[in-house]
PDB file of C-alpha atoms in Angstrom:
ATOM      1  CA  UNK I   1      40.032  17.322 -32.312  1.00  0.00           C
ATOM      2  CA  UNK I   2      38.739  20.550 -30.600  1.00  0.00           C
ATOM      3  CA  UNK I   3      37.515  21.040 -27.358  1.00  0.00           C
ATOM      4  CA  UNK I   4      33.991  22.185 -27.398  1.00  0.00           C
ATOM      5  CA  UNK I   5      32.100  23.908 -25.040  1.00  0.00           C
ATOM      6  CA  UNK I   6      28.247  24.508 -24.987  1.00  0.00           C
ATOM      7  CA  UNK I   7      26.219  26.594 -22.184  1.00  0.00           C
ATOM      8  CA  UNK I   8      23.691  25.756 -21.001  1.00  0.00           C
ATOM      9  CA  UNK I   9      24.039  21.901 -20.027  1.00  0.00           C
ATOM     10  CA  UNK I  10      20.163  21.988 -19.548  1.00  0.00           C
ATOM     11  CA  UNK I  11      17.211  24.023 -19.210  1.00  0.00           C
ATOM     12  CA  UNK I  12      14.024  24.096 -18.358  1.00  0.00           C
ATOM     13  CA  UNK I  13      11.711  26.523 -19.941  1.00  0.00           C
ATOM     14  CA  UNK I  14       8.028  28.075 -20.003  1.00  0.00           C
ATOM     15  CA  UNK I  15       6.246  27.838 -23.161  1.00  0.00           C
ATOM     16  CA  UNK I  16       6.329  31.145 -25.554  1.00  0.00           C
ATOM     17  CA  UNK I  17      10.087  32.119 -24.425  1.00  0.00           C
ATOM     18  CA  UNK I  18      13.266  32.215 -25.624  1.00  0.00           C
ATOM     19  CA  UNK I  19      16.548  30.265 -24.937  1.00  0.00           C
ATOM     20  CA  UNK I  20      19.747  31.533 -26.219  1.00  0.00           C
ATOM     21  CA  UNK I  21      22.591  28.733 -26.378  1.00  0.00           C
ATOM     22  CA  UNK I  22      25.976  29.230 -26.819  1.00  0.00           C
ATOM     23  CA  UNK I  23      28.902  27.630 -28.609  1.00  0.00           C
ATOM     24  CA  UNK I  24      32.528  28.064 -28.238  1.00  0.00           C
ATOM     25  CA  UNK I  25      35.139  26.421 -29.887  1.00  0.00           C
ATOM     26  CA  UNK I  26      39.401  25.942 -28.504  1.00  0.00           C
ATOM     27  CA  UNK I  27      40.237  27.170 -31.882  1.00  0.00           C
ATOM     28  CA  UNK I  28      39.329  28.658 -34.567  1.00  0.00           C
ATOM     29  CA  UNK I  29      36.929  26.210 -37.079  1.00  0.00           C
ATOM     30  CA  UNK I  30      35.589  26.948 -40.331  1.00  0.00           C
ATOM     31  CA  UNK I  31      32.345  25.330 -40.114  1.00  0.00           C
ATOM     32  CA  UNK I  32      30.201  25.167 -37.254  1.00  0.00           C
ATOM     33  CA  UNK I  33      27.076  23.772 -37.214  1.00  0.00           C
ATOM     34  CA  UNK I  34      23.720  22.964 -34.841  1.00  0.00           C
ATOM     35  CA  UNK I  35      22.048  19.473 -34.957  1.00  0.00           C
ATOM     36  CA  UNK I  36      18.761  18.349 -32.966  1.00  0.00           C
ATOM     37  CA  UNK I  37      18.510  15.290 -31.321  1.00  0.00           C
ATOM     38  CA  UNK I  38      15.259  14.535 -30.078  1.00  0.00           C
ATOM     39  CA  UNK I  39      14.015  11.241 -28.582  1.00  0.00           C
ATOM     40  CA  UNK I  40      13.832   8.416 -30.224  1.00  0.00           C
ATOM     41  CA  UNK I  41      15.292  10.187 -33.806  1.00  0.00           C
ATOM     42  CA  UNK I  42      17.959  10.999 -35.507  1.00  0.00           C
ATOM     43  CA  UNK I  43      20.563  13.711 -35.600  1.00  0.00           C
ATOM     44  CA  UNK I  44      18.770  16.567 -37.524  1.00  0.00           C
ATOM     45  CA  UNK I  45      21.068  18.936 -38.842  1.00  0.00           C
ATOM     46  CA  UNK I  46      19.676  22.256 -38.064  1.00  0.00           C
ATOM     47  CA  UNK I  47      22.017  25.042 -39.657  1.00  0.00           C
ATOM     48  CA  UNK I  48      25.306  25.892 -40.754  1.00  0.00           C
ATOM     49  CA  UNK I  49      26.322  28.751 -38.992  1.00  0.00           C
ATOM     50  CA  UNK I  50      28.686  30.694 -41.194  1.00  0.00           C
ATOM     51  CA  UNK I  51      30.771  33.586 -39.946  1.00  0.00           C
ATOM     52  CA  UNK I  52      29.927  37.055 -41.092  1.00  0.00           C
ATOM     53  CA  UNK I  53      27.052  36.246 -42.614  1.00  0.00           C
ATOM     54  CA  UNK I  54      23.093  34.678 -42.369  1.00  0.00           C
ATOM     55  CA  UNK I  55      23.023  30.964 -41.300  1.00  0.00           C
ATOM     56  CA  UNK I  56      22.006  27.983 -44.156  1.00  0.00           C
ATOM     57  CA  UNK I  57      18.911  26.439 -43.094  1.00  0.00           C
ATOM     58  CA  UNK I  58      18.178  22.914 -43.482  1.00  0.00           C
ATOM     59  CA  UNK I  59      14.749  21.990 -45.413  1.00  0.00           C
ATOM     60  CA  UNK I  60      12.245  22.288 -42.568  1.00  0.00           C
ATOM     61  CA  UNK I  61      13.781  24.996 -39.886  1.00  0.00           C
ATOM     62  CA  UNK I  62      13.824  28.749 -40.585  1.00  0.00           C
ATOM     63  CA  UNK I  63      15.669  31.900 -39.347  1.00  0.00           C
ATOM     64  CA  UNK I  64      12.653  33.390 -37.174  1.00  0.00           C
ATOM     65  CA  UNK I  65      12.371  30.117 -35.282  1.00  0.00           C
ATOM     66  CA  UNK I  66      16.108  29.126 -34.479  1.00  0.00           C
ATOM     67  CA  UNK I  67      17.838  32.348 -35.442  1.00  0.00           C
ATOM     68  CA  UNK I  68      21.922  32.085 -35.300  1.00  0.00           C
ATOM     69  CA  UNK I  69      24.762  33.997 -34.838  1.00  0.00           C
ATOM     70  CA  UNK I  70      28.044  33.426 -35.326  1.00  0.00           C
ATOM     71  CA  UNK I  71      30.345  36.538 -34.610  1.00  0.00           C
ATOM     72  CA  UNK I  72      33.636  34.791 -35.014  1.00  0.00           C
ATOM     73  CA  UNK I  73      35.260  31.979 -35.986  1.00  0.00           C
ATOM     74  CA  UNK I  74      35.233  30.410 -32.193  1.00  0.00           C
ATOM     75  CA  UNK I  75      31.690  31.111 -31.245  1.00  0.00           C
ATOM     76  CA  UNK I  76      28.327  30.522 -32.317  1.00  0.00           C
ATOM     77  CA  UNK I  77      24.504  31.246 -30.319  1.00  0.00           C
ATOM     78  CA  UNK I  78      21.394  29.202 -31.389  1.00  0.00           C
ATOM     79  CA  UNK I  79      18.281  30.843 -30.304  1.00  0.00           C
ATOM     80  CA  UNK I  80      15.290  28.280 -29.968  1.00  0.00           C
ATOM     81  CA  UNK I  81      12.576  31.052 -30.252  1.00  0.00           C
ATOM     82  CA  UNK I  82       8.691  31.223 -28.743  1.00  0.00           C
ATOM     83  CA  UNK I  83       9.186  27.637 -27.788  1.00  0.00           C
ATOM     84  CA  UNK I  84       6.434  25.145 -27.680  1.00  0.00           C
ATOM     85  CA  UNK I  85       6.898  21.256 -25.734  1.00  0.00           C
ATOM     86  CA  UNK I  86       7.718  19.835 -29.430  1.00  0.00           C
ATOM     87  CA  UNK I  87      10.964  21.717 -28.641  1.00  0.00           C
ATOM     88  CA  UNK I  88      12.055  19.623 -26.508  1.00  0.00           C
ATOM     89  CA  UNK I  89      15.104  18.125 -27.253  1.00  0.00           C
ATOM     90  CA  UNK I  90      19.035  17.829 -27.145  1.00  0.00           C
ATOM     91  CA  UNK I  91      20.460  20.659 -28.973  1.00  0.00           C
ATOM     92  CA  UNK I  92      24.035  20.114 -30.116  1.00  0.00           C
ATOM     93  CA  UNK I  93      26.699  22.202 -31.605  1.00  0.00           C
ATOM     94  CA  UNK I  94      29.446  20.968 -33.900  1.00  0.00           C
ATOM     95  CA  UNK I  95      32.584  21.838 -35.975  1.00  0.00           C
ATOM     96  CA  UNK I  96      34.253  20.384 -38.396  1.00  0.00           C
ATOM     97  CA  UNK I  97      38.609  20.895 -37.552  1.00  0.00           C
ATOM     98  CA  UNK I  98      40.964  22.080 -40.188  1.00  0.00           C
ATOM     99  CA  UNK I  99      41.115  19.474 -42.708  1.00  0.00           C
ATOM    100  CA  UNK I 100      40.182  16.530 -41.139  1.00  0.00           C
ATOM    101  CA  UNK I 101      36.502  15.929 -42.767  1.00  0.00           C
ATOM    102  CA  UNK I 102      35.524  15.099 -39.059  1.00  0.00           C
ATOM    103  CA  UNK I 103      32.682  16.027 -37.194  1.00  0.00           C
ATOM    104  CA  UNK I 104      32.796  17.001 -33.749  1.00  0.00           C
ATOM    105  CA  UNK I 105      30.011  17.533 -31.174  1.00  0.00           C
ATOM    106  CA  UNK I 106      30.078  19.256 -28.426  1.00  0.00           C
ATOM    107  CA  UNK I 107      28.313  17.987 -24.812  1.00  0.00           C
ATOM    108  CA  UNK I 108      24.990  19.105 -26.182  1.00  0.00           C
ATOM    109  CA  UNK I 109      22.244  21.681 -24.205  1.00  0.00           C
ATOM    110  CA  UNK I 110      19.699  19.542 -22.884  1.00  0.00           C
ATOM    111  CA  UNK I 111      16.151  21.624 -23.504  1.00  0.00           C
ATOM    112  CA  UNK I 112      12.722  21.144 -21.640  1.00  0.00           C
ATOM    113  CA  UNK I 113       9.939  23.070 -22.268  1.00  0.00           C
ATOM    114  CA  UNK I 114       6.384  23.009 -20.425  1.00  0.00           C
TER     115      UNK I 114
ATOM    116  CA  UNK P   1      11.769   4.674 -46.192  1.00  0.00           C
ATOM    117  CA  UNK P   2      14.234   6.835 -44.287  1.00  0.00           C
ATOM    118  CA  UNK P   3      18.176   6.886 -46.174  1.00  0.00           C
ATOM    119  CA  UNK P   4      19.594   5.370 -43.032  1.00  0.00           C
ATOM    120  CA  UNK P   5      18.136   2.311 -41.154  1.00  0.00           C
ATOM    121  CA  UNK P   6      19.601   1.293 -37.420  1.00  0.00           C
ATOM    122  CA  UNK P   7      17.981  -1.415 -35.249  1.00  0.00           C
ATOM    123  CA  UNK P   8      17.307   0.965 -32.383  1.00  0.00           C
ATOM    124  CA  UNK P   9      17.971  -2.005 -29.332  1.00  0.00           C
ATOM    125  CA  UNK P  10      18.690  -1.950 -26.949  1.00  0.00           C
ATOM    126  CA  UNK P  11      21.070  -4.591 -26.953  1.00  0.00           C
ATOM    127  CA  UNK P  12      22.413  -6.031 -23.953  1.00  0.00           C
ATOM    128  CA  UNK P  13      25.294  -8.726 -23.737  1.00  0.00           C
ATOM    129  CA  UNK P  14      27.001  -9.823 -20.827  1.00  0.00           C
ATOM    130  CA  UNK P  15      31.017  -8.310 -20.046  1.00  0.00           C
ATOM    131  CA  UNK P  16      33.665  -9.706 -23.243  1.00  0.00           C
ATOM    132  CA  UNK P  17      30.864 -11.070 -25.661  1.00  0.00           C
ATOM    133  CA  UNK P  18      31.935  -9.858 -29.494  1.00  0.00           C
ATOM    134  CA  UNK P  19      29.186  -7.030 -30.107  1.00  0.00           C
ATOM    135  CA  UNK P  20      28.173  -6.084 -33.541  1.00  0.00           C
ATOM    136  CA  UNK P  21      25.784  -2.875 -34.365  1.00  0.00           C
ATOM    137  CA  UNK P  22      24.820  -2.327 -37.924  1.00  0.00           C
ATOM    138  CA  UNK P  23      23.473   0.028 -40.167  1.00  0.00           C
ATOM    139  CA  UNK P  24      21.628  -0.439 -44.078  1.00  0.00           C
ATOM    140  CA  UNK P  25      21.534   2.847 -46.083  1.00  0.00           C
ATOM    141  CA  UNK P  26      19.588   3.394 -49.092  1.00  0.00           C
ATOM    142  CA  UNK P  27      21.874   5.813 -51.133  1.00  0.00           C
ATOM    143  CA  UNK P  28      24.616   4.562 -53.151  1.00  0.00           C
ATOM    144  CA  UNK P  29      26.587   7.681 -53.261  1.00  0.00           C
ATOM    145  CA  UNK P  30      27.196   7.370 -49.658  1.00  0.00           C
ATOM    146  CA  UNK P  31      31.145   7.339 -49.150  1.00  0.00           C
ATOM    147  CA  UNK P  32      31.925   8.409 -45.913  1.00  0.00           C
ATOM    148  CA  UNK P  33      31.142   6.063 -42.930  1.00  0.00           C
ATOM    149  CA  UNK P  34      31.347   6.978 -39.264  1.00  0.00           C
ATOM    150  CA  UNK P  35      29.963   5.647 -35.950  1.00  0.00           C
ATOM    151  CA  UNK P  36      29.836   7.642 -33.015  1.00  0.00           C
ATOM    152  CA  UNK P  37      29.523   6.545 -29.222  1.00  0.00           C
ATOM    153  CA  UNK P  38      27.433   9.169 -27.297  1.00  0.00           C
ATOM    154  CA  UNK P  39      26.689   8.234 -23.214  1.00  0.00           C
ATOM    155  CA  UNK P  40      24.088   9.299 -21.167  1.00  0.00           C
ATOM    156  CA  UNK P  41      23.676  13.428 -21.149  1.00  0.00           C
ATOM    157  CA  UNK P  42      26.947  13.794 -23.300  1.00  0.00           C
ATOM    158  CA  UNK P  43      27.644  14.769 -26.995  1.00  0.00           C
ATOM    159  CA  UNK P  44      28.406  12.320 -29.796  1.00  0.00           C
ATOM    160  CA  UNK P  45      32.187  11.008 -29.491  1.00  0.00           C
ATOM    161  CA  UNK P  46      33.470   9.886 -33.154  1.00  0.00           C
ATOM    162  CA  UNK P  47      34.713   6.523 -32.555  1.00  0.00           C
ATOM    163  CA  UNK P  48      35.659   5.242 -36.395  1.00  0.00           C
ATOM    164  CA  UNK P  49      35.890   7.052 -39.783  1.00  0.00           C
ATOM    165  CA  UNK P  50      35.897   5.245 -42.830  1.00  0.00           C
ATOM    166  CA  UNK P  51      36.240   6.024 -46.590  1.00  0.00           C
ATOM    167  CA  UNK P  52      34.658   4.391 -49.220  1.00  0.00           C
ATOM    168  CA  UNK P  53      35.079   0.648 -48.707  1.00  0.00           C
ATOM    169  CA  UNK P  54      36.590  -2.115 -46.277  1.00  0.00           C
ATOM    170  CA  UNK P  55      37.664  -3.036 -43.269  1.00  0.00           C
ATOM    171  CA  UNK P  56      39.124  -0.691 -40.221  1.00  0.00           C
ATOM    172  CA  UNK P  57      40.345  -1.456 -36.488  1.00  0.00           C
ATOM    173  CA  UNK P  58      41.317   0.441 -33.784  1.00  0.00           C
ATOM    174  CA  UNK P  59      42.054  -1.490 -31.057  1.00  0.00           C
ATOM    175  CA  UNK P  60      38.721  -3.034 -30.093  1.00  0.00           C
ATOM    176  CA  UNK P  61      36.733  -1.737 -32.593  1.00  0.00           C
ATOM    177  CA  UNK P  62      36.793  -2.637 -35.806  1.00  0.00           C
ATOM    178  CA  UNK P  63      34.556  -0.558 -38.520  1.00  0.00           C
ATOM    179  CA  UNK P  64      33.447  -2.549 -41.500  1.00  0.00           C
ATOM    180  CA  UNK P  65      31.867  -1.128 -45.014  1.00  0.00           C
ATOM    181  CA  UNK P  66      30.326  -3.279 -47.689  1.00  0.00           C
ATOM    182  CA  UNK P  67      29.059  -0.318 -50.537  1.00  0.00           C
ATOM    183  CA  UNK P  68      27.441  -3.576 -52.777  1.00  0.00           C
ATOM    184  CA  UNK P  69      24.869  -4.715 -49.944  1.00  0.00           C
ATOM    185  CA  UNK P  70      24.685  -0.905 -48.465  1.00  0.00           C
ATOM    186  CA  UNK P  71      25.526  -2.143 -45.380  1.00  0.00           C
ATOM    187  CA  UNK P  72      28.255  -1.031 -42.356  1.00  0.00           C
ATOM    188  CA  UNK P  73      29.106  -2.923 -38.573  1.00  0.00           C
ATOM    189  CA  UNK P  74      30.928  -1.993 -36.142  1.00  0.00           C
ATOM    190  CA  UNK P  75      32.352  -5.086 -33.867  1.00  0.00           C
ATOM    191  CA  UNK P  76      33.300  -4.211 -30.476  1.00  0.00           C
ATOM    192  CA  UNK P  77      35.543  -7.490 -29.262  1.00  0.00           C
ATOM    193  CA  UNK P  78      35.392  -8.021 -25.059  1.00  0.00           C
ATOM    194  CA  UNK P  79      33.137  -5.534 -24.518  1.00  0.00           C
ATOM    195  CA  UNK P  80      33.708  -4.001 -21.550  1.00  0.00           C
ATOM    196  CA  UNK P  81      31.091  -2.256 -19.138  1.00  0.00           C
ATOM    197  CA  UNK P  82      32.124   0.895 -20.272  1.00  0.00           C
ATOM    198  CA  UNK P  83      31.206   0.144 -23.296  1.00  0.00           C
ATOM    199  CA  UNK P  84      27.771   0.799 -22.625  1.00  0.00           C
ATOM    200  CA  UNK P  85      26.361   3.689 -24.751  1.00  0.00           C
ATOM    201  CA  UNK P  86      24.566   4.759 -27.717  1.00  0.00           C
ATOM    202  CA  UNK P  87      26.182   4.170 -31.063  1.00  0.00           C
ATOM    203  CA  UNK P  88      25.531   5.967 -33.738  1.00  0.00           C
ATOM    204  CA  UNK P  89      26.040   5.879 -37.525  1.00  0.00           C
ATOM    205  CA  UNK P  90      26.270   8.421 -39.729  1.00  0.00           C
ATOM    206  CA  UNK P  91      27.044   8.662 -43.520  1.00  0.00           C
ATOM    207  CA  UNK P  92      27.638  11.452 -46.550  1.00  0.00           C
ATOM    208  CA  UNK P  93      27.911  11.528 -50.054  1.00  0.00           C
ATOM    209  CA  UNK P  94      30.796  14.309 -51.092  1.00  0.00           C
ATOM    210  CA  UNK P  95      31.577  15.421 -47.392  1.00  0.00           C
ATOM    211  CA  UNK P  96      31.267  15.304 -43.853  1.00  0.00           C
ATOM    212  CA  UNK P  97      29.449  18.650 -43.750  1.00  0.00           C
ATOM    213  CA  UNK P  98      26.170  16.922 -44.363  1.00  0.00           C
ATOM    214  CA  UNK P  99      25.973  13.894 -42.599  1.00  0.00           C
ATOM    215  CA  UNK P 100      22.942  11.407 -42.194  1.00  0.00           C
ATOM    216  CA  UNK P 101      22.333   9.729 -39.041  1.00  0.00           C
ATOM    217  CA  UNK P 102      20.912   6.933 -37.965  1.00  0.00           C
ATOM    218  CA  UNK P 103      18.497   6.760 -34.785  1.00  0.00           C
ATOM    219  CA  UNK P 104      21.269   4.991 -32.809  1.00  0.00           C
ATOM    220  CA  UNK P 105      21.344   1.894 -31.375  1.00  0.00           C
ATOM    221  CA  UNK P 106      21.345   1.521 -26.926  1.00  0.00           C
ATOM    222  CA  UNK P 107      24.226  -1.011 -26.066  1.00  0.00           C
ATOM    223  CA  UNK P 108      24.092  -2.370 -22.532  1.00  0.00           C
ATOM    224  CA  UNK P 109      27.367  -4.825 -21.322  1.00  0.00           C
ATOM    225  CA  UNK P 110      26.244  -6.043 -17.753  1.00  0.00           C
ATOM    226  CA  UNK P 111      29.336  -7.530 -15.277  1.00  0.00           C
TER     227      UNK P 111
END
């Protein structure tokens, strides 16, 4: 598995600004990816962030709302943009190691916004 | 009716009861079975993979899949305090890149 670090823990934020989260990654992963977790639901995959190139949005969440980078293939930002209390939630990132088909999660950035 | 279906608890047994969490999906092309164990302010922690069909242990876990009822456990023998968590199962079709999740069920083992 990989260790995986996420910054901030937590946050709490004023309506209308933006949050920049970041991702990095023990080694070097070829897929990275951001999931929301808010209460009471599931896991919502977010994005893939793909190196080089514009994130893959999942069906519901677009680039001028959560816009990604991912400059490398150890790090990765999520920016929750112009937030509004519905964006409040656990934002998590995630890789997937090598060849293992697994799924890891990092500790998660825990985001309040009033 | 959402693809994955997970009694959301909590469920709360007392220190070495025989837990079992489960999980109904909807989609038969579902082949890859997980659960994950997430605590309190912490990421998901994958706790048992599975392929396809059958049975899997790990020590005390042991991950089951049954693809002709659509229908996964996990059984957690003497459950420990420690134990107590979130559980979480998740599911794909052709890889792990997309996985579905279920809402997670609360697990609570009291002394």
């Amino acid at each position: 598995s990989a260790v995986i670090s996420q910054k901030p823990s937590r946050d709490i934020c004023q309506r209308g600004t933006s949050l920049t989260i970041q991702c990095q990654v023990d080694s070097q992963v070829t897929m990275m990816f951001w999931y929301r977790q808010q209460p009471g639901q599931s896991l919502t995959l977010i994005a893939t962030a793909n190196q080089g190139s514009e994130a893959t949005y999942e069906s519901g969440f677009v680039i001028d709302k959560f816009p990604i980078s991912r400059p490398n293939l150890t790090f990765s930002t999520l920016t929750v943009s112009n937030m509004s209390p519905e964006d409040s939630s656990i934002y998590l990132c995630s890789v997937i190691t090598g060849s293992s088909e697994k799924l890891f999660f990092g500790s998660g950035t825990q985001l309040s916004v009033l | 009716q959402k693809e994955v279906e997970q009694d959301p608890g909590p469920l709360s047994v007392p220190e070495g009861a025989i837990v079992s969490l489960n999980c109904t999906y909807s989609n038969s092309a579902f082949q890859y079975f997980m659960w994950y164990r997430q605590y309190s302010r912490k990421g998901p922690e994958l706790l048992m993979y599975t392929y396809s069909s059958g049975n899997k242990e790990d020590g005390r876990f042991t991950a089951q899949v049954d693809k002709s009822s659509k229908y996964i456990s996990l059984f957690i023998r003497d459950s420990q305090p420690s134990d107590s968590a979130t559980y979480l199962c998740a599911m794909s079709s052709f890889n792990t890149d997309k996985l579905i999740f279920g809402t997670g069920t609360r697990l609570q083992v009291f002394p």
